[in-house]
Amino acid sequence: MEIKRSGSQPSDKGSREYFTGSVRIDPLFSPPEPARVAMALVTFEPGARTAWHTHPFGQTLIITSGSGWAQREGGPIEDIHQGDVVYFQPDEKHWHGASATTAMSHIAIQEKLNGSPVNWMEQVTEEQYRK
């Protein structure tokens, strides 16, 4: 048994390579192999968002506070709010983040393939974000 005590893992800033705006990532759980699951609490300030990306085994988001937006490639931007649960299919290209005026936090749950849970792509443009 392993217990990760609150505050025992340092917060990290979202890399400018993969995020736009102010993003804080608080790791929650990433057990050693052969386990594949990884979880983090991600907080987006207003206007902040991920770049386009996919996950080899899909991704589940549990919105824990605030409200934001999520979009899969070819689909409309969807409003997401505290209490919502969002699932992206394996290899489904998507982005998510805060709305333009409201911060949003979510728990992100995904599995690793060959040590990586994500495939990062291009940034979401201002035009794509504001649609």
PDB file of C-alpha atoms in Angstrom:
ATOM      1  CA  MET A   1       0.000   0.000   0.000  1.00  0.00           C
ATOM      2  CA  GLU A   2       1.183   3.487  -0.809  1.00  0.00           C
ATOM      3  CA  ILE A   3      -0.385   6.718   0.440  1.00  0.00           C
ATOM      4  CA  LYS A   4       0.379   9.983  -1.321  1.00  0.00           C
ATOM      5  CA  ARG A   5      -0.116  12.657   1.299  1.00  0.00           C
ATOM      6  CA  SER A   6      -1.729  15.913   0.241  1.00  0.00           C
ATOM      7  CA  GLY A   7       0.984  18.416  -0.584  1.00  0.00           C
ATOM      8  CA  SER A   8       3.741  15.778  -0.735  1.00  0.00           C
ATOM      9  CA  GLN A   9       4.209  16.142  -4.495  1.00  0.00           C
ATOM     10  CA  PRO A  10       5.235  19.512  -5.916  1.00  0.00           C
ATOM     11  CA  SER A  11       2.969  21.425  -8.291  1.00  0.00           C
ATOM     12  CA  ASP A  12       4.260  22.130 -11.762  1.00  0.00           C
ATOM     13  CA  LYS A  13       3.469  24.795 -14.335  1.00  0.00           C
ATOM     14  CA  GLY A  14       2.016  23.650 -17.639  1.00  0.00           C
ATOM     15  CA  SER A  15       4.718  23.808 -20.296  1.00  0.00           C
ATOM     16  CA  ARG A  16       4.282  26.574 -22.880  1.00  0.00           C
ATOM     17  CA  GLU A  17       4.958  23.883 -25.470  1.00  0.00           C
ATOM     18  CA  TYR A  18       1.705  22.089 -24.579  1.00  0.00           C
ATOM     19  CA  PHE A  19      -0.469  24.772 -22.927  1.00  0.00           C
ATOM     20  CA  THR A  20      -1.620  28.334 -23.585  1.00  0.00           C
ATOM     21  CA  GLY A  21      -2.034  30.597 -20.559  1.00  0.00           C
ATOM     22  CA  SER A  22      -1.565  29.903 -16.873  1.00  0.00           C
ATOM     23  CA  VAL A  23      -1.916  26.200 -16.021  1.00  0.00           C
ATOM     24  CA  ARG A  24      -0.938  24.378 -12.812  1.00  0.00           C
ATOM     25  CA  ILE A  25      -0.520  20.601 -12.699  1.00  0.00           C
ATOM     26  CA  ASP A  26      -0.704  18.762  -9.383  1.00  0.00           C
ATOM     27  CA  PRO A  27       0.257  15.085  -9.791  1.00  0.00           C
ATOM     28  CA  LEU A  28      -2.080  12.697  -7.985  1.00  0.00           C
ATOM     29  CA  PHE A  29      -1.011   9.172  -8.881  1.00  0.00           C
ATOM     30  CA  SER A  30       1.372   7.459 -11.292  1.00  0.00           C
ATOM     31  CA  PRO A  31       2.258   3.989 -10.060  1.00  0.00           C
ATOM     32  CA  PRO A  32       5.251   2.045 -11.421  1.00  0.00           C
ATOM     33  CA  GLU A  33       4.895  -0.438 -14.263  1.00  0.00           C
ATOM     34  CA  PRO A  34       3.175  -2.696 -14.998  1.00  0.00           C
ATOM     35  CA  ALA A  35       0.410  -0.270 -13.953  1.00  0.00           C
ATOM     36  CA  ARG A  36      -0.416   2.216 -16.707  1.00  0.00           C
ATOM     37  CA  VAL A  37      -2.796   4.717 -15.094  1.00  0.00           C
ATOM     38  CA  ALA A  38      -1.772   8.306 -14.397  1.00  0.00           C
ATOM     39  CA  MET A  39      -3.851  11.007 -12.713  1.00  0.00           C
ATOM     40  CA  ALA A  40      -3.367  14.718 -12.143  1.00  0.00           C
ATOM     41  CA  LEU A  41      -5.376  17.693 -10.942  1.00  0.00           C
ATOM     42  CA  VAL A  42      -5.045  20.391 -13.600  1.00  0.00           C
ATOM     43  CA  THR A  43      -6.095  24.003 -12.998  1.00  0.00           C
ATOM     44  CA  PHE A  44      -6.597  26.427 -15.880  1.00  0.00           C
ATOM     45  CA  GLU A  45      -6.899  30.171 -15.308  1.00  0.00           C
ATOM     46  CA  PRO A  46      -9.385  32.026 -17.571  1.00  0.00           C
ATOM     47  CA  GLY A  47      -8.327  31.703 -21.208  1.00  0.00           C
ATOM     48  CA  ALA A  48      -5.860  28.866 -20.525  1.00  0.00           C
ATOM     49  CA  ARG A  49      -6.076  25.606 -22.435  1.00  0.00           C
ATOM     50  CA  THR A  50      -4.224  22.563 -23.710  1.00  0.00           C
ATOM     51  CA  ALA A  51      -2.806  22.154 -27.190  1.00  0.00           C
ATOM     52  CA  TRP A  52      -4.510  19.632 -29.455  1.00  0.00           C
ATOM     53  CA  HIS A  53      -3.598  16.121 -28.325  1.00  0.00           C
ATOM     54  CA  THR A  54      -4.601  12.453 -28.194  1.00  0.00           C
ATOM     55  CA  HIS A  55      -4.312   9.655 -25.639  1.00  0.00           C
ATOM     56  CA  PRO A  56      -3.494   6.073 -26.686  1.00  0.00           C
ATOM     57  CA  PHE A  57      -6.104   4.563 -24.355  1.00  0.00           C
ATOM     58  CA  GLY A  58      -8.476   7.550 -24.078  1.00  0.00           C
ATOM     59  CA  GLN A  59      -8.864  10.087 -21.290  1.00  0.00           C
ATOM     60  CA  THR A  60     -11.429  10.795 -18.595  1.00  0.00           C
ATOM     61  CA  LEU A  61     -11.836  14.279 -17.110  1.00  0.00           C
ATOM     62  CA  ILE A  62     -13.744  14.905 -13.882  1.00  0.00           C
ATOM     63  CA  ILE A  63     -14.518  18.626 -13.636  1.00  0.00           C
ATOM     64  CA  THR A  64     -13.935  19.560  -9.990  1.00  0.00           C
ATOM     65  CA  SER A  65     -14.504  23.329 -10.081  1.00  0.00           C
ATOM     66  CA  GLY A  66     -15.410  26.181 -12.369  1.00  0.00           C
ATOM     67  CA  SER A  67     -16.381  25.864 -15.992  1.00  0.00           C
ATOM     68  CA  GLY A  68     -14.592  25.544 -19.273  1.00  0.00           C
ATOM     69  CA  TRP A  69     -14.667  24.226 -22.788  1.00  0.00           C
ATOM     70  CA  ALA A  70     -13.717  21.006 -24.526  1.00  0.00           C
ATOM     71  CA  GLN A  71     -13.655  20.139 -28.205  1.00  0.00           C
ATOM     72  CA  ARG A  72     -12.920  17.065 -30.264  1.00  0.00           C
ATOM     73  CA  GLU A  73     -11.648  17.508 -33.796  1.00  0.00           C
ATOM     74  CA  GLY A  74     -14.523  18.213 -36.169  1.00  0.00           C
ATOM     75  CA  GLY A  75     -17.031  18.773 -33.358  1.00  0.00           C
ATOM     76  CA  PRO A  76     -18.427  21.866 -31.645  1.00  0.00           C
ATOM     77  CA  ILE A  77     -16.911  23.439 -28.545  1.00  0.00           C
ATOM     78  CA  GLU A  78     -18.797  22.006 -25.564  1.00  0.00           C
ATOM     79  CA  ASP A  79     -19.389  23.740 -22.221  1.00  0.00           C
ATOM     80  CA  ILE A  80     -18.116  21.725 -19.247  1.00  0.00           C
ATOM     81  CA  HIS A  81     -18.949  22.464 -15.612  1.00  0.00           C
ATOM     82  CA  GLN A  82     -18.208  21.283 -12.087  1.00  0.00           C
ATOM     83  CA  GLY A  83     -19.513  17.733 -11.645  1.00  0.00           C
ATOM     84  CA  ASP A  84     -19.357  16.840 -15.348  1.00  0.00           C
ATOM     85  CA  VAL A  85     -17.391  13.791 -16.490  1.00  0.00           C
ATOM     86  CA  VAL A  86     -15.900  13.915 -19.989  1.00  0.00           C
ATOM     87  CA  TYR A  87     -14.508  10.915 -21.869  1.00  0.00           C
ATOM     88  CA  PHE A  88     -12.361  11.100 -24.998  1.00  0.00           C
ATOM     89  CA  GLN A  89     -11.981   7.927 -27.066  1.00  0.00           C
ATOM     90  CA  PRO A  90      -8.501   6.432 -27.679  1.00  0.00           C
ATOM     91  CA  ASP A  91      -6.596   8.538 -30.231  1.00  0.00           C
ATOM     92  CA  GLU A  92      -9.431  11.111 -30.438  1.00  0.00           C
ATOM     93  CA  LYS A  93      -7.838  14.494 -31.200  1.00  0.00           C
ATOM     94  CA  HIS A  94      -9.101  17.095 -28.725  1.00  0.00           C
ATOM     95  CA  TRP A  95      -8.344  20.040 -26.429  1.00  0.00           C
ATOM     96  CA  HIS A  96      -9.821  21.337 -23.164  1.00  0.00           C
ATOM     97  CA  GLY A  97      -9.403  24.266 -20.818  1.00  0.00           C
ATOM     98  CA  ALA A  98     -11.022  27.168 -19.025  1.00  0.00           C
ATOM     99  CA  SER A  99     -13.559  29.472 -20.603  1.00  0.00           C
ATOM    100  CA  ALA A 100     -12.442  32.974 -21.529  1.00  0.00           C
ATOM    101  CA  THR A 101     -13.777  34.376 -18.231  1.00  0.00           C
ATOM    102  CA  THR A 102     -13.845  31.515 -15.697  1.00  0.00           C
ATOM    103  CA  ALA A 103     -11.144  29.257 -14.252  1.00  0.00           C
ATOM    104  CA  MET A 104     -11.629  25.487 -14.388  1.00  0.00           C
ATOM    105  CA  SER A 105     -10.025  22.505 -12.638  1.00  0.00           C
ATOM    106  CA  HIS A 106     -10.308  18.852 -13.524  1.00  0.00           C
ATOM    107  CA  ILE A 107      -8.864  15.519 -12.557  1.00  0.00           C
ATOM    108  CA  ALA A 108      -7.350  13.937 -15.674  1.00  0.00           C
ATOM    109  CA  ILE A 109      -7.133  10.143 -15.811  1.00  0.00           C
ATOM    110  CA  GLN A 110      -5.313   8.383 -18.633  1.00  0.00           C
ATOM    111  CA  GLU A 111      -3.186   5.304 -19.267  1.00  0.00           C
ATOM    112  CA  LYS A 112       0.379   5.147 -20.571  1.00  0.00           C
ATOM    113  CA  LEU A 113       1.534   3.317 -23.679  1.00  0.00           C
ATOM    114  CA  ASN A 114       5.298   2.759 -23.778  1.00  0.00           C
ATOM    115  CA  GLY A 115       5.641   5.140 -20.820  1.00  0.00           C
ATOM    116  CA  SER A 116       3.627   8.045 -22.287  1.00  0.00           C
ATOM    117  CA  PRO A 117      -0.052   8.861 -21.704  1.00  0.00           C
ATOM    118  CA  VAL A 118      -0.312  11.615 -24.349  1.00  0.00           C
ATOM    119  CA  ASN A 119       0.639  12.593 -27.894  1.00  0.00           C
ATOM    120  CA  TRP A 120       0.915  16.389 -28.105  1.00  0.00           C
ATOM    121  CA  MET A 121       0.130  18.262 -31.317  1.00  0.00           C
ATOM    122  CA  GLU A 122      -0.270  21.864 -32.471  1.00  0.00           C
ATOM    123  CA  GLN A 123      -1.526  24.706 -30.270  1.00  0.00           C
ATOM    124  CA  VAL A 124      -5.187  25.694 -30.328  1.00  0.00           C
ATOM    125  CA  THR A 125      -5.323  29.049 -32.130  1.00  0.00           C
ATOM    126  CA  GLU A 126      -7.188  32.068 -30.780  1.00  0.00           C
ATOM    127  CA  GLU A 127      -9.647  31.696 -33.669  1.00  0.00           C
ATOM    128  CA  GLN A 128     -10.328  28.027 -32.798  1.00  0.00           C
ATOM    129  CA  TYR A 129     -10.657  28.872 -29.091  1.00  0.00           C
ATOM    130  CA  ARG A 130     -13.095  31.755 -29.586  1.00  0.00           C
ATOM    131  CA  LYS A 131     -15.570  29.911 -31.843  1.00  0.00           C
TER     132      LYS A 131
END
